[in-house]
C-alpha cells in the first residue's frame, strides 16, 4: 500500500528553529532612511496580525535584521512582549512515531516546529533580541520562569511530550550576557545554573540540561557539582516509558553521554547510577500499549546502553523490562469520514502508479494524465459537507492538494491545482482551524514550488485577508516568514 500522504508531509516540512537566533545585520547597501521607511511598513504588517502570529512576525523582523532603527526595534520588542501571554501552547512538543494516516496532535507537533509560537519559544526568542538593548528584560523573560518550567508529567495516555530544549539553549546566553561583573564574581552565574539543573522535573529536560552544563564554560569543579545536582533531580523523576521512548526515538541523549565522559569519577557514578535507575523505573511500570512490541524495550536499551551505559549495559533479558501493557496515547484522528477516505484512496492509487513508473524509468501514460485531470476536477468540487468538520476538511483536502502539486504532469496542471489551494486557504474557517496549522500546510506547498511558481502563489495569498496574507506579504518583501530557507530550490 502506498505511503501515507501525511507521512510524506512530515518528511518535507522545513524546520526553522533548530537553535535560538540573534539579530542579523541590516543591509548596509540600502540607505538608512529607506531602511527605516521599509522597517516601519513591515512592522505595521506584524502589528496588524492577530494574536501570537503578530509576535512571531515581529520577532522574525528582529531576527533577520529587517528593522535597523533603534526606536522601531524597541517598539517591535514591546509589541512582541505584549503578545506572549496570548500563546495557547506552553511548549513545543514531540510525538513518538505514529502509524495512522493523520491526527491533530501530529499537525500541532509539525506546525509548532515551523512556527515556534508556543509561550516558551516566544519568551526565549524575545529574550535573545533584548540581550544588547535591554538585558534586564532578557533576564526577566528567562529567569522569571520556574526551574521545572511547569512541564506536565507524560503518562501513557498523552500523545505529546513537552520539548523544553529552547530554554536550555537560550539560558547560556542569558548568563553570559546579562549578569554584572559583581554578580559574576559573587558566583551568581553558577547559582542560577544550579537552580535550573536541580529543578529538572521531566524526562525531556535531562538531555537539554546536560548540554547546558557543558555549554556555560564552568570550571570542572562546578561542572561536577551541577552533574550531582542533575543526578538528584533524576532521582526524583517518576518512571515514564512514553517520555523515555520519545527521547530514544529522537536520538536526543548524546549530551548525556558526553557529559558523563568529562566528569570526575564520583559525579560520573552518581549521575550514571541515577540515570540507570530512572531507565529501569521506566521499564518496570506498565509499558504503554502503543509502544511497538517488536522493538520495545530492545531498541530503547540498545540506544541508552550505547550512549550512556556502554561500560555496564542494562541487560535486555532482565525481568524488569517485561511489564504488562498500560494504556495507549489518545489521538484525535483525521481521515475518518467515508468521503475523505475515498478521496485519499483514489489519490494514493495513481500516486503509487507514478512512483512505480519513475522507479522503472517509464514515461507516464496519456491515460494516467487524463485520470489526474479528472481527479483534480473532482477534488475542486469537494466541500466540507460530510468531511467531519472544518479542521479535518482543511487538513484532508490541503494534504491531497500538496500531493497533487508534486504529481502535476505539466506546468498548466500545477497552476490550476495551485489556484485551488489558494482558494482553500482563503476560505479556511479561522475560528476552527489553528492558524499555525494552516500556515504549516502553506509552508509545505511553497517548498514544493520553484521560485516563479512560489512567487505566484504568494501573490495569490497576499490578496486574501488575515495571517496568511500578512505572512505572504513579508515573504514577498524578502523576510523568510514561511521558513523557506532557499527560495531558488525545489523541495526534496
PDB file of N, CA, C and O in Angstrom, residues 20-23 59 62-63 73 76-78 80-81 84 119-145 166-167 169-175 177-178:
ATOM      1  N   UNK A  20      18.368  28.944  18.923  1.00  0.00           N
ATOM      2  CA  UNK A  20      17.948  30.333  19.079  1.00  0.00           C
ATOM      3  C   UNK A  20      18.683  31.248  18.109  1.00  0.00           C
ATOM      4  O   UNK A  20      19.838  31.008  17.751  1.00  0.00           O
ATOM      5  N   UNK A  21      18.012  32.305  17.688  1.00  0.00           N
ATOM      6  CA  UNK A  21      18.576  33.211  16.690  1.00  0.00           C
ATOM      7  C   UNK A  21      18.705  34.607  17.267  1.00  0.00           C
ATOM      8  O   UNK A  21      17.749  35.149  17.810  1.00  0.00           O
ATOM      9  N   UNK A  22      19.901  35.167  17.155  1.00  0.00           N
ATOM     10  CA  UNK A  22      20.070  36.570  17.495  1.00  0.00           C
ATOM     11  C   UNK A  22      19.890  37.398  16.240  1.00  0.00           C
ATOM     12  O   UNK A  22      19.516  36.913  15.183  1.00  0.00           O
ATOM     13  N   UNK A  23      20.184  38.659  16.310  1.00  0.00           N
ATOM     14  CA  UNK A  23      19.856  39.573  15.227  1.00  0.00           C
ATOM     15  C   UNK A  23      20.841  39.468  14.078  1.00  0.00           C
ATOM     16  O   UNK A  23      22.050  39.451  14.284  1.00  0.00           O
ATOM     17  N   UNK A  59       9.170  39.238  15.694  1.00  0.00           N
ATOM     18  CA  UNK A  59      10.448  38.612  16.052  1.00  0.00           C
ATOM     19  C   UNK A  59      11.240  38.217  14.817  1.00  0.00           C
ATOM     20  O   UNK A  59      12.469  38.332  14.800  1.00  0.00           O
ATOM     21  N   UNK A  62      13.039  41.229  13.658  1.00  0.00           N
ATOM     22  CA  UNK A  62      14.194  41.497  14.504  1.00  0.00           C
ATOM     23  C   UNK A  62      15.320  40.502  14.226  1.00  0.00           C
ATOM     24  O   UNK A  62      16.488  40.876  14.107  1.00  0.00           O
ATOM     25  N   UNK A  63      14.973  39.239  14.116  1.00  0.00           N
ATOM     26  CA  UNK A  63      15.974  38.185  13.924  1.00  0.00           C
ATOM     27  C   UNK A  63      16.682  38.291  12.586  1.00  0.00           C
ATOM     28  O   UNK A  63      17.856  37.927  12.465  1.00  0.00           O
ATOM     29  N   UNK A  73      13.000  49.011  16.665  1.00  0.00           N
ATOM     30  CA  UNK A  73      13.341  47.733  17.294  1.00  0.00           C
ATOM     31  C   UNK A  73      12.759  47.663  18.707  1.00  0.00           C
ATOM     32  O   UNK A  73      12.251  46.618  19.132  1.00  0.00           O
ATOM     33  N   UNK A  76       9.116  46.966  18.350  1.00  0.00           N
ATOM     34  CA  UNK A  76       8.872  45.571  17.988  1.00  0.00           C
ATOM     35  C   UNK A  76       9.018  44.657  19.198  1.00  0.00           C
ATOM     36  O   UNK A  76       8.226  43.726  19.389  1.00  0.00           O
ATOM     37  N   UNK A  77      10.019  44.931  20.046  1.00  0.00           N
ATOM     38  CA  UNK A  77      10.202  44.106  21.247  1.00  0.00           C
ATOM     39  C   UNK A  77       9.020  44.265  22.203  1.00  0.00           C
ATOM     40  O   UNK A  77       8.512  43.285  22.754  1.00  0.00           O
ATOM     41  N   UNK A  78       8.596  45.505  22.412  1.00  0.00           N
ATOM     42  CA  UNK A  78       7.482  45.743  23.325  1.00  0.00           C
ATOM     43  C   UNK A  78       6.194  45.116  22.791  1.00  0.00           C
ATOM     44  O   UNK A  78       5.405  44.550  23.551  1.00  0.00           O
ATOM     45  N   UNK A  80       5.994  42.461  20.767  1.00  0.00           N
ATOM     46  CA  UNK A  80       6.100  41.008  20.916  1.00  0.00           C
ATOM     47  C   UNK A  80       5.836  40.597  22.360  1.00  0.00           C
ATOM     48  O   UNK A  80       5.144  39.603  22.622  1.00  0.00           O
ATOM     49  N   UNK A  81       6.371  41.377  23.295  1.00  0.00           N
ATOM     50  CA  UNK A  81       6.166  41.035  24.705  1.00  0.00           C
ATOM     51  C   UNK A  81       4.686  41.098  25.078  1.00  0.00           C
ATOM     52  O   UNK A  81       4.196  40.270  25.865  1.00  0.00           O
ATOM     53  N   UNK A  84       2.987  37.682  24.051  1.00  0.00           N
ATOM     54  CA  UNK A  84       3.456  36.371  24.520  1.00  0.00           C
ATOM     55  C   UNK A  84       2.388  35.666  25.340  1.00  0.00           C
ATOM     56  O   UNK A  84       2.187  34.445  25.224  1.00  0.00           O
ATOM     57  N   UNK A 119       4.486  29.542  24.145  1.00  0.00           N
ATOM     58  CA  UNK A 119       4.885  30.580  25.097  1.00  0.00           C
ATOM     59  C   UNK A 119       6.369  30.526  25.424  1.00  0.00           C
ATOM     60  O   UNK A 119       7.038  31.565  25.498  1.00  0.00           O
ATOM     61  N   UNK A 120       6.916  29.319  25.616  1.00  0.00           N
ATOM     62  CA  UNK A 120       8.329  29.207  25.986  1.00  0.00           C
ATOM     63  C   UNK A 120       9.232  29.681  24.858  1.00  0.00           C
ATOM     64  O   UNK A 120      10.190  30.436  25.083  1.00  0.00           O
ATOM     65  N   UNK A 121       8.948  29.265  23.630  1.00  0.00           N
ATOM     66  CA  UNK A 121       9.779  29.686  22.496  1.00  0.00           C
ATOM     67  C   UNK A 121       9.708  31.189  22.278  1.00  0.00           C
ATOM     68  O   UNK A 121      10.729  31.838  21.999  1.00  0.00           O
ATOM     69  N   UNK A 122       8.508  31.761  22.386  1.00  0.00           N
ATOM     70  CA  UNK A 122       8.371  33.203  22.192  1.00  0.00           C
ATOM     71  C   UNK A 122       9.180  33.970  23.233  1.00  0.00           C
ATOM     72  O   UNK A 122       9.852  34.965  22.910  1.00  0.00           O
ATOM     73  N   UNK A 123       9.128  33.532  24.492  1.00  0.00           N
ATOM     74  CA  UNK A 123       9.892  34.210  25.542  1.00  0.00           C
ATOM     75  C   UNK A 123      11.389  34.138  25.255  1.00  0.00           C
ATOM     76  O   UNK A 123      12.119  35.134  25.399  1.00  0.00           O
ATOM     77  N   UNK A 124      11.852  32.970  24.847  1.00  0.00           N
ATOM     78  CA  UNK A 124      13.284  32.807  24.597  1.00  0.00           C
ATOM     79  C   UNK A 124      13.722  33.584  23.365  1.00  0.00           C
ATOM     80  O   UNK A 124      14.787  34.214  23.360  1.00  0.00           O
ATOM     81  N   UNK A 125      12.925  33.560  22.328  1.00  0.00           N
ATOM     82  CA  UNK A 125      13.263  34.330  21.127  1.00  0.00           C
ATOM     83  C   UNK A 125      13.318  35.814  21.431  1.00  0.00           C
ATOM     84  O   UNK A 125      14.229  36.525  20.986  1.00  0.00           O
ATOM     85  N   UNK A 126      12.339  36.298  22.189  1.00  0.00           N
ATOM     86  CA  UNK A 126      12.318  37.709  22.546  1.00  0.00           C
ATOM     87  C   UNK A 126      13.506  38.059  23.433  1.00  0.00           C
ATOM     88  O   UNK A 126      14.124  39.122  23.265  1.00  0.00           O
ATOM     89  N   UNK A 127      13.839  37.187  24.372  1.00  0.00           N
ATOM     90  CA  UNK A 127      14.969  37.455  25.264  1.00  0.00           C
ATOM     91  C   UNK A 127      16.252  37.652  24.471  1.00  0.00           C
ATOM     92  O   UNK A 127      17.062  38.536  24.793  1.00  0.00           O
ATOM     93  N   UNK A 128      16.467  36.849  23.439  1.00  0.00           N
ATOM     94  CA  UNK A 128      17.672  36.991  22.636  1.00  0.00           C
ATOM     95  C   UNK A 128      17.715  38.324  21.908  1.00  0.00           C
ATOM     96  O   UNK A 128      18.802  38.874  21.671  1.00  0.00           O
ATOM     97  N   UNK A 129      16.555  38.871  21.563  1.00  0.00           N
ATOM     98  CA  UNK A 129      16.516  40.174  20.909  1.00  0.00           C
ATOM     99  C   UNK A 129      16.677  41.324  21.895  1.00  0.00           C
ATOM    100  O   UNK A 129      16.820  42.481  21.496  1.00  0.00           O
ATOM    101  N   UNK A 130      16.640  41.009  23.196  1.00  0.00           N
ATOM    102  CA  UNK A 130      16.810  42.033  24.228  1.00  0.00           C
ATOM    103  C   UNK A 130      18.220  42.045  24.817  1.00  0.00           C
ATOM    104  O   UNK A 130      18.529  42.925  25.630  1.00  0.00           O
ATOM    105  N   UNK A 131      19.051  41.091  24.469  1.00  0.00           N
ATOM    106  CA  UNK A 131      20.342  40.937  25.130  1.00  0.00           C
ATOM    107  C   UNK A 131      21.169  42.211  25.112  1.00  0.00           C
ATOM    108  O   UNK A 131      21.755  42.595  26.121  1.00  0.00           O
ATOM    109  N   UNK A 132      21.241  42.861  23.977  1.00  0.00           N
ATOM    110  CA  UNK A 132      22.092  44.049  23.847  1.00  0.00           C
ATOM    111  C   UNK A 132      21.386  45.332  24.291  1.00  0.00           C
ATOM    112  O   UNK A 132      21.956  46.147  25.011  1.00  0.00           O
ATOM    113  N   UNK A 133      20.130  45.486  23.862  1.00  0.00           N
ATOM    114  CA  UNK A 133      19.428  46.754  24.099  1.00  0.00           C
ATOM    115  C   UNK A 133      18.748  46.810  25.454  1.00  0.00           C
ATOM    116  O   UNK A 133      18.618  47.879  26.046  1.00  0.00           O
ATOM    117  N   UNK A 134      18.292  45.676  25.965  1.00  0.00           N
ATOM    118  CA  UNK A 134      17.534  45.669  27.218  1.00  0.00           C
ATOM    119  C   UNK A 134      17.822  44.377  27.978  1.00  0.00           C
ATOM    120  O   UNK A 134      16.962  43.511  28.114  1.00  0.00           O
ATOM    121  N   UNK A 135      19.046  44.235  28.497  1.00  0.00           N
ATOM    122  CA  UNK A 135      19.406  42.987  29.181  1.00  0.00           C
ATOM    123  C   UNK A 135      18.524  42.682  30.388  1.00  0.00           C
ATOM    124  O   UNK A 135      18.331  41.519  30.726  1.00  0.00           O
ATOM    125  N   UNK A 136      17.979  43.715  31.027  1.00  0.00           N
ATOM    126  CA  UNK A 136      17.113  43.466  32.171  1.00  0.00           C
ATOM    127  C   UNK A 136      15.841  42.749  31.739  1.00  0.00           C
ATOM    128  O   UNK A 136      15.373  41.820  32.417  1.00  0.00           O
ATOM    129  N   UNK A 137      15.274  43.152  30.617  1.00  0.00           N
ATOM    130  CA  UNK A 137      14.096  42.466  30.119  1.00  0.00           C
ATOM    131  C   UNK A 137      14.445  41.027  29.744  1.00  0.00           C
ATOM    132  O   UNK A 137      13.660  40.092  30.003  1.00  0.00           O
ATOM    133  N   UNK A 138      15.608  40.834  29.150  1.00  0.00           N
ATOM    134  CA  UNK A 138      16.028  39.482  28.785  1.00  0.00           C
ATOM    135  C   UNK A 138      16.089  38.596  30.019  1.00  0.00           C
ATOM    136  O   UNK A 138      15.631  37.448  30.007  1.00  0.00           O
ATOM    137  N   UNK A 139      16.648  39.114  31.090  1.00  0.00           N
ATOM    138  CA  UNK A 139      16.731  38.355  32.339  1.00  0.00           C
ATOM    139  C   UNK A 139      15.349  38.014  32.873  1.00  0.00           C
ATOM    140  O   UNK A 139      15.069  36.882  33.270  1.00  0.00           O
ATOM    141  N   UNK A 140      14.478  38.999  32.875  1.00  0.00           N
ATOM    142  CA  UNK A 140      13.138  38.776  33.412  1.00  0.00           C
ATOM    143  C   UNK A 140      12.383  37.721  32.604  1.00  0.00           C
ATOM    144  O   UNK A 140      11.672  36.877  33.175  1.00  0.00           O
ATOM    145  N   UNK A 141      12.525  37.759  31.292  1.00  0.00           N
ATOM    146  CA  UNK A 141      11.805  36.823  30.443  1.00  0.00           C
ATOM    147  C   UNK A 141      12.221  35.381  30.697  1.00  0.00           C
ATOM    148  O   UNK A 141      11.384  34.468  30.706  1.00  0.00           O
ATOM    149  N   UNK A 142      13.517  35.159  30.917  1.00  0.00           N
ATOM    150  CA  UNK A 142      14.024  33.794  31.051  1.00  0.00           C
ATOM    151  C   UNK A 142      14.142  33.379  32.513  1.00  0.00           C
ATOM    152  O   UNK A 142      13.667  32.315  32.920  1.00  0.00           O
ATOM    153  N   UNK A 143      14.754  34.217  33.325  1.00  0.00           N
ATOM    154  CA  UNK A 143      14.978  33.842  34.721  1.00  0.00           C
ATOM    155  C   UNK A 143      13.714  33.962  35.562  1.00  0.00           C
ATOM    156  O   UNK A 143      13.697  33.515  36.714  1.00  0.00           O
ATOM    157  N   UNK A 144      12.662  34.539  34.998  1.00  0.00           N
ATOM    158  CA  UNK A 144      11.391  34.588  35.710  1.00  0.00           C
ATOM    159  C   UNK A 144      10.633  33.272  35.642  1.00  0.00           C
ATOM    160  O   UNK A 144       9.612  33.103  36.314  1.00  0.00           O
ATOM    161  N   UNK A 145      11.122  32.324  34.860  1.00  0.00           N
ATOM    162  CA  UNK A 145      10.471  31.027  34.746  1.00  0.00           C
ATOM    163  C   UNK A 145      10.862  30.127  35.917  1.00  0.00           C
ATOM    164  O   UNK A 145      12.004  30.155  36.381  1.00  0.00           O
ATOM    165  N   UNK A 166      14.578  24.655  23.840  1.00  0.00           N
ATOM    166  CA  UNK A 166      14.863  26.061  23.550  1.00  0.00           C
ATOM    167  C   UNK A 166      15.275  26.813  24.807  1.00  0.00           C
ATOM    168  O   UNK A 166      16.123  27.720  24.753  1.00  0.00           O
ATOM    169  N   UNK A 167      14.723  26.453  25.951  1.00  0.00           N
ATOM    170  CA  UNK A 167      15.084  27.140  27.190  1.00  0.00           C
ATOM    171  C   UNK A 167      16.548  26.889  27.534  1.00  0.00           C
ATOM    172  O   UNK A 167      17.297  27.835  27.835  1.00  0.00           O
ATOM    173  N   UNK A 169      18.919  26.011  25.598  1.00  0.00           N
ATOM    174  CA  UNK A 169      19.818  26.578  24.594  1.00  0.00           C
ATOM    175  C   UNK A 169      19.943  28.087  24.763  1.00  0.00           C
ATOM    176  O   UNK A 169      20.953  28.679  24.385  1.00  0.00           O
ATOM    177  N   UNK A 170      18.906  28.716  25.293  1.00  0.00           N
ATOM    178  CA  UNK A 170      18.911  30.172  25.476  1.00  0.00           C
ATOM    179  C   UNK A 170      19.597  30.583  26.772  1.00  0.00           C
ATOM    180  O   UNK A 170      20.279  31.615  26.831  1.00  0.00           O
ATOM    181  N   UNK A 171      19.449  29.800  27.813  1.00  0.00           N
ATOM    182  CA  UNK A 171      19.950  30.162  29.143  1.00  0.00           C
ATOM    183  C   UNK A 171      21.446  30.478  29.166  1.00  0.00           C
ATOM    184  O   UNK A 171      21.851  31.442  29.845  1.00  0.00           O
ATOM    185  N   UNK A 172      22.318  29.737  28.469  1.00  0.00           N
ATOM    186  CA  UNK A 172      23.736  30.115  28.497  1.00  0.00           C
ATOM    187  C   UNK A 172      23.996  31.537  28.010  1.00  0.00           C
ATOM    188  O   UNK A 172      24.865  32.238  28.554  1.00  0.00           O
ATOM    189  N   UNK A 173      23.254  31.985  27.005  1.00  0.00           N
ATOM    190  CA  UNK A 173      23.461  33.342  26.500  1.00  0.00           C
ATOM    191  C   UNK A 173      22.974  34.383  27.501  1.00  0.00           C
ATOM    192  O   UNK A 173      23.566  35.465  27.616  1.00  0.00           O
ATOM    193  N   UNK A 174      21.914  34.052  28.216  1.00  0.00           N
ATOM    194  CA  UNK A 174      21.439  34.960  29.260  1.00  0.00           C
ATOM    195  C   UNK A 174      22.499  35.099  30.351  1.00  0.00           C
ATOM    196  O   UNK A 174      22.815  36.210  30.808  1.00  0.00           O
ATOM    197  N   UNK A 175      23.075  33.993  30.764  1.00  0.00           N
ATOM    198  CA  UNK A 175      24.061  34.022  31.852  1.00  0.00           C
ATOM    199  C   UNK A 175      25.366  34.684  31.431  1.00  0.00           C
ATOM    200  O   UNK A 175      26.046  35.284  32.253  1.00  0.00           O
ATOM    201  N   UNK A 177      25.664  37.130  29.215  1.00  0.00           N
ATOM    202  CA  UNK A 177      25.488  38.488  28.695  1.00  0.00           C
ATOM    203  C   UNK A 177      24.868  39.451  29.691  1.00  0.00           C
ATOM    204  O   UNK A 177      25.224  40.638  29.710  1.00  0.00           O
ATOM    205  N   UNK A 178      23.957  38.998  30.527  1.00  0.00           N
ATOM    206  CA  UNK A 178      23.149  39.934  31.310  1.00  0.00           C
ATOM    207  C   UNK A 178      23.592  40.103  32.754  1.00  0.00           C
ATOM    208  O   UNK A 178      23.058  40.967  33.458  1.00  0.00           O
TER     209      UNK A 178
END
